[in-house]
């Protein structure tokens, strides 16, 4: 969509995600209020001026002189199914025909096929069908021949849409897909185990899309990893925070190296499992502090030795009070990568960073619970968790 079209429009139609309609009235109101707050915060953040937002009939109508910019920025707000820059008009039939034809003259391109759609609420001295027929005819009469336009009701290049609401109306001819999902903040927080790799970023995005803000927790395994791994995690976090405007941009960094050292002195084939179990325990303590309702990770069945179903069971047993959510459980890597590309994390997540040198040559894929517990007997788990909690540094990104 060209920014030069900003001068043609004066409004934006924002359509709610379909699922919002399935909610009971008071729940829907809560979701709509949150969505309104999130989108206003985003517009402010991006310096997109607007003079008002009105909620009517499952949509927000935004008044702005920068409709094209607004539509582009709002396409990243969860809870919106689509967005159209629009022109506001009165619902008088002649006004609808005249101003809609003007918009068509600015946006239809040579050789386009088009269809007129009309949605009408209220009492008028014409029908929706009158609008469809007469507007379509007027566009064809005025520049159909010059531009080589044709009507295609089934699969048009351009939909010239008119929404008539009592005594006012809106016309649009361009629509941007929204990201869908539920407004961020309509579900409680989750504590996210964040490695900065491809998977955890996508896992977080998926739960954010369903309305849950994520508290990012990164375990710094120095000296078994180096500062490139930490930097990569912070860079990826920054990209993800772009999907959560108005929410804290904080990363909790836990010093995990000393714990790793002690873990490596036990049964080496369980190093990764003991490492993760410790992460879960610390995540639970953080969840308690920040009032989160669970933990989210980027684990998928069999993606690593520590992620076989047998080993995931061993990991789960370390989380005593909170559920561990794994939004990628059934994803193939290629599916995860496709989402990572779409949300902008792929490039940053795939940057080479120092891998963890504590990973054993031959990790267990079928750990026995009693053997894992025996290995942990050599560790002072409570003390290790306490030390981890004391080591936390909260980095605030801008
Ligand atoms: P990812 O692709 O997310 O980096 P991975 O494929 O490298 O994960 P694992 O190392 O087994 O796989 O990690 C599984 C999950 O454990 C990650 O998705 C993440 O949720 C969590 N995790 C791994 N490393 C860290 C870390 N250093 N800090 C916090 N969480 C981590
Ligand atoms: Mg992974």
PDB file of C-alpha atoms and ligand atoms in Angstrom, residues 199 298 303-304 307 333, ligand 2:
ATOM      1  CA  UNK A 199      12.125 -22.532  18.722  1.00  0.00           C
ATOM      2  CA  UNK A 298      10.188 -24.128  22.675  1.00  0.00           C
ATOM      3  CA  UNK A 303      13.690 -32.243  18.442  1.00  0.00           C
ATOM      4  CA  UNK A 304      16.686 -32.858  20.713  1.00  0.00           C
ATOM      5  CA  UNK A 307      12.922 -33.707  24.108  1.00  0.00           C
ATOM      6  CA  UNK A 333      11.159 -27.877  12.230  1.00  0.00           C
TER       7      UNK A 333
HETATM    8 MG1  LIG B   2      14.688 -26.558  19.671  1.00  0.00          MG
END
